[in-house]
PDB file of C-alpha atoms in Angstrom:
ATOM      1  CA  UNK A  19       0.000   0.000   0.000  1.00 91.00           C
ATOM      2  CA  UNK A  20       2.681   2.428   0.593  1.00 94.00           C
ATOM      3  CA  UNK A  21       3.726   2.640  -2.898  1.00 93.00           C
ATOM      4  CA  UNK A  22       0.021   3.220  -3.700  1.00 96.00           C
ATOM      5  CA  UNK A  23       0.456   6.436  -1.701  1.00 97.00           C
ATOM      6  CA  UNK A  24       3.956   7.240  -3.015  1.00 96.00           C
ATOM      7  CA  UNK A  25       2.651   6.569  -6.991  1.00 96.00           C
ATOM      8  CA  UNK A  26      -1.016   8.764  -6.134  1.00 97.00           C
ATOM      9  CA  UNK A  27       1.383  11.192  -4.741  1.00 95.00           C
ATOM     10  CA  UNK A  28       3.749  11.110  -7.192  1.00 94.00           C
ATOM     11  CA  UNK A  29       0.895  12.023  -9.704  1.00 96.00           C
ATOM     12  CA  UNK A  30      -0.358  15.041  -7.552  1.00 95.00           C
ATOM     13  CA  UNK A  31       3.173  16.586  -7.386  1.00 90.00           C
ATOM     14  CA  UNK A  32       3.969  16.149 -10.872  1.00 91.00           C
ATOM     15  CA  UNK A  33       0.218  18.206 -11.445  1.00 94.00           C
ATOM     16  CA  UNK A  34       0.876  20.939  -8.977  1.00 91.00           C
ATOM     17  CA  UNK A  35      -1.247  19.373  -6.572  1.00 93.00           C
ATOM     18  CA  UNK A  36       1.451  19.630  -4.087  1.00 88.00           C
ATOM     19  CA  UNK A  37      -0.856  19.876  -0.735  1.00 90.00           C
ATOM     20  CA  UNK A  38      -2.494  16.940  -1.567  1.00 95.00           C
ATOM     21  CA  UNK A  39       0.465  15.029  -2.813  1.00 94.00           C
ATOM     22  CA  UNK A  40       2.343  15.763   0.714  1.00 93.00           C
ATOM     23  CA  UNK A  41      -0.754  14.094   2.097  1.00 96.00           C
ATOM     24  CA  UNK A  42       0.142  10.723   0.170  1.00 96.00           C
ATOM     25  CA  UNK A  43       3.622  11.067   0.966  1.00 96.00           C
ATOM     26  CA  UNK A  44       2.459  11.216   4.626  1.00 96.00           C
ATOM     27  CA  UNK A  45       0.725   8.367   4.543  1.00 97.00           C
ATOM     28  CA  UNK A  46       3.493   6.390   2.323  1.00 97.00           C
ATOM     29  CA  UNK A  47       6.225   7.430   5.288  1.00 96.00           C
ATOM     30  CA  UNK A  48       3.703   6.174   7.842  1.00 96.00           C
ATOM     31  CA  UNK A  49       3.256   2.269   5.947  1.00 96.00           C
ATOM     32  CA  UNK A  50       6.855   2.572   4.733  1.00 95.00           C
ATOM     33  CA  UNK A  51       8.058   3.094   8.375  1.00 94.00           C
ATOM     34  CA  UNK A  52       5.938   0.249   9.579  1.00 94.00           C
ATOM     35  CA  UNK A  53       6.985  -2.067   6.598  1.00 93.00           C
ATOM     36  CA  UNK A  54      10.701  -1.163   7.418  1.00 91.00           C
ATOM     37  CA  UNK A  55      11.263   0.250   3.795  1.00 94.00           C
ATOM     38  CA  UNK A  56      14.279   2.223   3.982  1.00 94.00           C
ATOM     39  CA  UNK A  57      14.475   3.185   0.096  1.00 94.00           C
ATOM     40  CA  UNK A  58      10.973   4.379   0.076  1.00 95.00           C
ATOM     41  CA  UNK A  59      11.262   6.697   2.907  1.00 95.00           C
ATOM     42  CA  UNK A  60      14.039   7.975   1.544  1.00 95.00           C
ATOM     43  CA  UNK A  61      12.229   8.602  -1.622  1.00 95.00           C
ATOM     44  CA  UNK A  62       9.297   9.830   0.381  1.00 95.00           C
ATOM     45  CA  UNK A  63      11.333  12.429   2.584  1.00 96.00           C
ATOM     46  CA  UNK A  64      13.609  13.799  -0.278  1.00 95.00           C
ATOM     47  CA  UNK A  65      10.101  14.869  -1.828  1.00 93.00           C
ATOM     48  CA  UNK A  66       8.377  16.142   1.254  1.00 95.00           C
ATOM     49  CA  UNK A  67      11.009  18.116   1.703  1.00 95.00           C
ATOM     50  CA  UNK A  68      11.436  19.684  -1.667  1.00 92.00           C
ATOM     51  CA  UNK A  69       7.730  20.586  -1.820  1.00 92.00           C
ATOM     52  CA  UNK A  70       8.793  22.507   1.759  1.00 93.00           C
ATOM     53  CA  UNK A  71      11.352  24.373  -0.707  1.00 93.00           C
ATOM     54  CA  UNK A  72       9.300  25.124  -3.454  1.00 89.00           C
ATOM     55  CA  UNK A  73       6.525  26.739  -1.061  1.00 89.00           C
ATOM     56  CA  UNK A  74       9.026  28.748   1.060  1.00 89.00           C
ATOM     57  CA  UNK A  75      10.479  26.424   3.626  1.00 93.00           C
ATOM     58  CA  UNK A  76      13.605  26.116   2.918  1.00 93.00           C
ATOM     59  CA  UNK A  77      15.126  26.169   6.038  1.00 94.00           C
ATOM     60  CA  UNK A  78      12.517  23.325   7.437  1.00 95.00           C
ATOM     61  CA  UNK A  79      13.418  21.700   3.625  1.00 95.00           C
ATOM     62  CA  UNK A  80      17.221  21.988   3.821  1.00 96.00           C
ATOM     63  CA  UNK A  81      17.033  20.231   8.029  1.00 96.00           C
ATOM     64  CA  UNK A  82      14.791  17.640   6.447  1.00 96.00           C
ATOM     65  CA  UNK A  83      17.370  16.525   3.633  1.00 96.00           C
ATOM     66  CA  UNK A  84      20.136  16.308   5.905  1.00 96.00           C
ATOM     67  CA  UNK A  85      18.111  14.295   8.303  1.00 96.00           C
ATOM     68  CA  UNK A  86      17.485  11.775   5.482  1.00 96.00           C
ATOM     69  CA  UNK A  87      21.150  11.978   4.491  1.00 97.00           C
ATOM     70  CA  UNK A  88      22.054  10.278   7.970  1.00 96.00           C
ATOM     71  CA  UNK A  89      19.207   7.944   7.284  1.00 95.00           C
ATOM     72  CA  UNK A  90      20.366   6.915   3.908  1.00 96.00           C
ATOM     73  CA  UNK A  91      24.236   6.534   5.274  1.00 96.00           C
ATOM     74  CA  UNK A  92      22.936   5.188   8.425  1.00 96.00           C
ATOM     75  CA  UNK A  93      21.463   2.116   5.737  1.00 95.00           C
ATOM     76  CA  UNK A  94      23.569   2.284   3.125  1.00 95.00           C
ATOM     77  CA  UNK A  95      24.104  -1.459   2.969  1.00 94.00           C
ATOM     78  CA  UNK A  96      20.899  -2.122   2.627  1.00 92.00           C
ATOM     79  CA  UNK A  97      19.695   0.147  -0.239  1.00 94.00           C
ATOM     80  CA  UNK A  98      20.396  -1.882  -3.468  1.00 92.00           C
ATOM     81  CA  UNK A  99      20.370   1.180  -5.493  1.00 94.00           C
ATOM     82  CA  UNK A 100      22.119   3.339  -3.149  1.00 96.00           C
ATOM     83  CA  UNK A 101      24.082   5.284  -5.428  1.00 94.00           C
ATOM     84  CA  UNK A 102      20.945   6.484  -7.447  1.00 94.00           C
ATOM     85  CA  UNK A 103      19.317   7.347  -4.393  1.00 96.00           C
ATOM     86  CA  UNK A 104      22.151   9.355  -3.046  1.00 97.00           C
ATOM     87  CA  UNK A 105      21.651  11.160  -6.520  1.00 96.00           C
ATOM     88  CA  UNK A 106      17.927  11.648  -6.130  1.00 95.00           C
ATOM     89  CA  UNK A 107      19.020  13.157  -3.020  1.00 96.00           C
ATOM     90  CA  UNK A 108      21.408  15.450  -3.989  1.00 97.00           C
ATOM     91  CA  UNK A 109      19.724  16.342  -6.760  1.00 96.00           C
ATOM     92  CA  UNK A 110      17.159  17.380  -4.179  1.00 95.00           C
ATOM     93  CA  UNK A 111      19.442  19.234  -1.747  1.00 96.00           C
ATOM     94  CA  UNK A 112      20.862  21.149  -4.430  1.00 96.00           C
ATOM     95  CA  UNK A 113      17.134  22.652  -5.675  1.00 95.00           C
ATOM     96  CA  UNK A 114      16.960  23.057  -1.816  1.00 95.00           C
ATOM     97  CA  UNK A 115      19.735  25.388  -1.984  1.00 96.00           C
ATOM     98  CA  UNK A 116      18.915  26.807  -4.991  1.00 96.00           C
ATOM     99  CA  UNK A 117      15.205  27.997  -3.773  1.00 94.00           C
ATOM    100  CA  UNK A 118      16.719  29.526  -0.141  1.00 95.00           C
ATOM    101  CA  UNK A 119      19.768  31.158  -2.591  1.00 95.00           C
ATOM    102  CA  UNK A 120      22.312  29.619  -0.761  1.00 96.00           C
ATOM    103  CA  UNK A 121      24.202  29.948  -3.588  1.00 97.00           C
ATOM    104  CA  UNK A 122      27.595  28.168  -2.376  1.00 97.00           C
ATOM    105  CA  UNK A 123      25.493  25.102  -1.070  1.00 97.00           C
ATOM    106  CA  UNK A 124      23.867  24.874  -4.260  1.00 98.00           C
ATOM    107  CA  UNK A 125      26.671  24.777  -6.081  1.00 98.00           C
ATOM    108  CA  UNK A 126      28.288  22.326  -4.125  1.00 98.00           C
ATOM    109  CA  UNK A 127      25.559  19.927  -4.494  1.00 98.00           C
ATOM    110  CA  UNK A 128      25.231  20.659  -8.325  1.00 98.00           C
ATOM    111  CA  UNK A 129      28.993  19.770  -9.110  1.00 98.00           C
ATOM    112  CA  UNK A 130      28.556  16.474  -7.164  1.00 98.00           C
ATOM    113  CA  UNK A 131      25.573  15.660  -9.083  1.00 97.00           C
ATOM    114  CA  UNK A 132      26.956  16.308 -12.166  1.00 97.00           C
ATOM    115  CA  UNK A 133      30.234  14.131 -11.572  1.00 97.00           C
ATOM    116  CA  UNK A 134      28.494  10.951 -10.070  1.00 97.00           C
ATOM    117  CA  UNK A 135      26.135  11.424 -13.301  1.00 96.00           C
ATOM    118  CA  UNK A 136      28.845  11.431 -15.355  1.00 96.00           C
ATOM    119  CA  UNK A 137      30.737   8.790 -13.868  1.00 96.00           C
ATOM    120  CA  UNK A 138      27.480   6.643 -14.414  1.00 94.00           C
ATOM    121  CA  UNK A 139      27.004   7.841 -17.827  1.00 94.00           C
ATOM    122  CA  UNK A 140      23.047   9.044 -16.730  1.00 93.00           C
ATOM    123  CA  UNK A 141      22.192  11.929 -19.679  1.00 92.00           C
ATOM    124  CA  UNK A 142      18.779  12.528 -18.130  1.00 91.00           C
ATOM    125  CA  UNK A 143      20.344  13.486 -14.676  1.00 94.00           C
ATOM    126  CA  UNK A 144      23.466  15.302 -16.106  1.00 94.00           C
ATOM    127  CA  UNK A 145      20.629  17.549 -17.750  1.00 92.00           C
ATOM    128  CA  UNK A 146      18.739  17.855 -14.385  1.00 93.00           C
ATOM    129  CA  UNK A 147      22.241  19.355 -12.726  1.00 96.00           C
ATOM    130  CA  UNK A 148      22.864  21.336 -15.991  1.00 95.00           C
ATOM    131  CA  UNK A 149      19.752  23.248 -15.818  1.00 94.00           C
ATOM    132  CA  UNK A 150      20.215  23.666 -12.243  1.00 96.00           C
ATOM    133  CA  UNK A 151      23.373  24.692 -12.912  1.00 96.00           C
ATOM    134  CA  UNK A 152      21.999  27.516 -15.623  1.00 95.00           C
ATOM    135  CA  UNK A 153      19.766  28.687 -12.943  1.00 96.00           C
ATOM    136  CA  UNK A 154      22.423  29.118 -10.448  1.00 97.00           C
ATOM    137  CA  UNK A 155      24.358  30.913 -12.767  1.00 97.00           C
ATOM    138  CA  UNK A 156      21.769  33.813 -13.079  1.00 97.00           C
ATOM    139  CA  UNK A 157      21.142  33.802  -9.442  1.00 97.00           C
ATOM    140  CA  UNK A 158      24.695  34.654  -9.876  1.00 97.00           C
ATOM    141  CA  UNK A 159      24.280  37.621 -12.341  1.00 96.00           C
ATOM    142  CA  UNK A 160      26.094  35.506 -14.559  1.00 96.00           C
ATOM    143  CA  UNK A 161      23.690  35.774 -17.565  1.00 95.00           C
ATOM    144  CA  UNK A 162      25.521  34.742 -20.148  1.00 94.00           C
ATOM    145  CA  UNK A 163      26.827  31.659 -19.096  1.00 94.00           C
ATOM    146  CA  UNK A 164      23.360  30.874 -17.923  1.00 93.00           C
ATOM    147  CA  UNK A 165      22.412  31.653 -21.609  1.00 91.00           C
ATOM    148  CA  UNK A 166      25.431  29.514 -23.252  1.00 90.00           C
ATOM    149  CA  UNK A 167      25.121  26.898 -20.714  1.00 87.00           C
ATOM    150  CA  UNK A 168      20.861  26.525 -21.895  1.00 88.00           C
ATOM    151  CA  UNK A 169      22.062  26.788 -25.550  1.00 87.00           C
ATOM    152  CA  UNK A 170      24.857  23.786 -25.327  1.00 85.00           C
ATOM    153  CA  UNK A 171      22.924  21.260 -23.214  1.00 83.00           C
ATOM    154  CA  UNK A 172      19.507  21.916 -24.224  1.00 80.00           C
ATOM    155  CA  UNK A 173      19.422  23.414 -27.991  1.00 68.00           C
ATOM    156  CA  UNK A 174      16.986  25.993 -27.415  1.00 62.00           C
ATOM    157  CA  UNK A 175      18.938  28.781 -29.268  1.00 54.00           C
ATOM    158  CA  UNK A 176      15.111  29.813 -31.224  1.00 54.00           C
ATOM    159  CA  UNK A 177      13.907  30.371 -27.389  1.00 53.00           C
ATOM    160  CA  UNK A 178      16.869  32.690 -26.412  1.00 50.00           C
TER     161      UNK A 178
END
Protein backbone atom coordinates (compact mmCIF):
# COMPACT_ATOMS: atom_id res chain seq x y z
CA UNK A 1 0.00 0.00 0.00
CA UNK A 2 2.68 2.43 0.59
CA UNK A 3 3.73 2.64 -2.90
CA UNK A 4 0.02 3.22 -3.70
CA UNK A 5 0.46 6.44 -1.70
CA UNK A 6 3.96 7.24 -3.02
CA UNK A 7 2.65 6.57 -6.99
CA UNK A 8 -1.02 8.76 -6.13
CA UNK A 9 1.38 11.19 -4.74
CA UNK A 10 3.75 11.11 -7.19
CA UNK A 11 0.90 12.02 -9.70
CA UNK A 12 -0.36 15.04 -7.55
CA UNK A 13 3.17 16.59 -7.39
CA UNK A 14 3.97 16.15 -10.87
CA UNK A 15 0.22 18.21 -11.44
CA UNK A 16 0.88 20.94 -8.98
CA UNK A 17 -1.25 19.37 -6.57
CA UNK A 18 1.45 19.63 -4.09
CA UNK A 19 -0.86 19.88 -0.73
CA UNK A 20 -2.49 16.94 -1.57
CA UNK A 21 0.47 15.03 -2.81
CA UNK A 22 2.34 15.76 0.71
CA UNK A 23 -0.75 14.09 2.10
CA UNK A 24 0.14 10.72 0.17
CA UNK A 25 3.62 11.07 0.97
CA UNK A 26 2.46 11.22 4.63
CA UNK A 27 0.73 8.37 4.54
CA UNK A 28 3.49 6.39 2.32
CA UNK A 29 6.23 7.43 5.29
CA UNK A 30 3.70 6.17 7.84
CA UNK A 31 3.26 2.27 5.95
CA UNK A 32 6.86 2.57 4.73
CA UNK A 33 8.06 3.09 8.37
CA UNK A 34 5.94 0.25 9.58
CA UNK A 35 6.98 -2.07 6.60
CA UNK A 36 10.70 -1.16 7.42
CA UNK A 37 11.26 0.25 3.80
CA UNK A 38 14.28 2.22 3.98
CA UNK A 39 14.47 3.19 0.10
CA UNK A 40 10.97 4.38 0.08
CA UNK A 41 11.26 6.70 2.91
CA UNK A 42 14.04 7.98 1.54
CA UNK A 43 12.23 8.60 -1.62
CA UNK A 44 9.30 9.83 0.38
CA UNK A 45 11.33 12.43 2.58
CA UNK A 46 13.61 13.80 -0.28
CA UNK A 47 10.10 14.87 -1.83
CA UNK A 48 8.38 16.14 1.25
CA UNK A 49 11.01 18.12 1.70
CA UNK A 50 11.44 19.68 -1.67
CA UNK A 51 7.73 20.59 -1.82
CA UNK A 52 8.79 22.51 1.76
CA UNK A 53 11.35 24.37 -0.71
CA UNK A 54 9.30 25.12 -3.45
CA UNK A 55 6.52 26.74 -1.06
CA UNK A 56 9.03 28.75 1.06
CA UNK A 57 10.48 26.42 3.63
CA UNK A 58 13.61 26.12 2.92
CA UNK A 59 15.13 26.17 6.04
CA UNK A 60 12.52 23.32 7.44
CA UNK A 61 13.42 21.70 3.63
CA UNK A 62 17.22 21.99 3.82
CA UNK A 63 17.03 20.23 8.03
CA UNK A 64 14.79 17.64 6.45
CA UNK A 65 17.37 16.53 3.63
CA UNK A 66 20.14 16.31 5.91
CA UNK A 67 18.11 14.30 8.30
CA UNK A 68 17.49 11.77 5.48
CA UNK A 69 21.15 11.98 4.49
CA UNK A 70 22.05 10.28 7.97
CA UNK A 71 19.21 7.94 7.28
CA UNK A 72 20.37 6.92 3.91
CA UNK A 73 24.24 6.53 5.27
CA UNK A 74 22.94 5.19 8.43
CA UNK A 75 21.46 2.12 5.74
CA UNK A 76 23.57 2.28 3.13
CA UNK A 77 24.10 -1.46 2.97
CA UNK A 78 20.90 -2.12 2.63
CA UNK A 79 19.69 0.15 -0.24
CA UNK A 80 20.40 -1.88 -3.47
CA UNK A 81 20.37 1.18 -5.49
CA UNK A 82 22.12 3.34 -3.15
CA UNK A 83 24.08 5.28 -5.43
CA UNK A 84 20.95 6.48 -7.45
CA UNK A 85 19.32 7.35 -4.39
CA UNK A 86 22.15 9.36 -3.05
CA UNK A 87 21.65 11.16 -6.52
CA UNK A 88 17.93 11.65 -6.13
CA UNK A 89 19.02 13.16 -3.02
CA UNK A 90 21.41 15.45 -3.99
CA UNK A 91 19.72 16.34 -6.76
CA UNK A 92 17.16 17.38 -4.18
CA UNK A 93 19.44 19.23 -1.75
CA UNK A 94 20.86 21.15 -4.43
CA UNK A 95 17.13 22.65 -5.67
CA UNK A 96 16.96 23.06 -1.82
CA UNK A 97 19.74 25.39 -1.98
CA UNK A 98 18.91 26.81 -4.99
CA UNK A 99 15.20 28.00 -3.77
CA UNK A 100 16.72 29.53 -0.14
CA UNK A 101 19.77 31.16 -2.59
CA UNK A 102 22.31 29.62 -0.76
CA UNK A 103 24.20 29.95 -3.59
CA UNK A 104 27.59 28.17 -2.38
CA UNK A 105 25.49 25.10 -1.07
CA UNK A 106 23.87 24.87 -4.26
CA UNK A 107 26.67 24.78 -6.08
CA UNK A 108 28.29 22.33 -4.13
CA UNK A 109 25.56 19.93 -4.49
CA UNK A 110 25.23 20.66 -8.32
CA UNK A 111 28.99 19.77 -9.11
CA UNK A 112 28.56 16.47 -7.16
CA UNK A 113 25.57 15.66 -9.08
CA UNK A 114 26.96 16.31 -12.17
CA UNK A 115 30.23 14.13 -11.57
CA UNK A 116 28.49 10.95 -10.07
CA UNK A 117 26.14 11.42 -13.30
CA UNK A 118 28.84 11.43 -15.36
CA UNK A 119 30.74 8.79 -13.87
CA UNK A 120 27.48 6.64 -14.41
CA UNK A 121 27.00 7.84 -17.83
CA UNK A 122 23.05 9.04 -16.73
CA UNK A 123 22.19 11.93 -19.68
CA UNK A 124 18.78 12.53 -18.13
CA UNK A 125 20.34 13.49 -14.68
CA UNK A 126 23.47 15.30 -16.11
CA UNK A 127 20.63 17.55 -17.75
CA UNK A 128 18.74 17.86 -14.38
CA UNK A 129 22.24 19.36 -12.73
CA UNK A 130 22.86 21.34 -15.99
CA UNK A 131 19.75 23.25 -15.82
CA UNK A 132 20.21 23.67 -12.24
CA UNK A 133 23.37 24.69 -12.91
CA UNK A 134 22.00 27.52 -15.62
CA UNK A 135 19.77 28.69 -12.94
CA UNK A 136 22.42 29.12 -10.45
CA UNK A 137 24.36 30.91 -12.77
CA UNK A 138 21.77 33.81 -13.08
CA UNK A 139 21.14 33.80 -9.44
CA UNK A 140 24.69 34.65 -9.88
CA UNK A 141 24.28 37.62 -12.34
CA UNK A 142 26.09 35.51 -14.56
CA UNK A 143 23.69 35.77 -17.56
CA UNK A 144 25.52 34.74 -20.15
CA UNK A 145 26.83 31.66 -19.10
CA UNK A 146 23.36 30.87 -17.92
CA UNK A 147 22.41 31.65 -21.61
CA UNK A 148 25.43 29.51 -23.25
CA UNK A 149 25.12 26.90 -20.71
CA UNK A 150 20.86 26.52 -21.89
CA UNK A 151 22.06 26.79 -25.55
CA UNK A 152 24.86 23.79 -25.33
CA UNK A 153 22.92 21.26 -23.21
CA UNK A 154 19.51 21.92 -24.22
CA UNK A 155 19.42 23.41 -27.99
CA UNK A 156 16.99 25.99 -27.42
CA UNK A 157 18.94 28.78 -29.27
CA UNK A 158 15.11 29.81 -31.22
CA UNK A 159 13.91 30.37 -27.39
CA UNK A 160 16.87 32.69 -26.41
Amino acid sequence: FALAHYTKGSLLYNNDMNYSAVEEYIKCYDIAKNGNDKRLLIIVLTFIADVKAVYGQEDEAILLQQKTLNYLKTYQSSIDDYESIYLLWVEQMSRSFLFSKELDSAAKYIDIGISIAQKNNEESEIRNFRRQQAKLNYYLGNFQVAKDNLIKYFEIRKLL
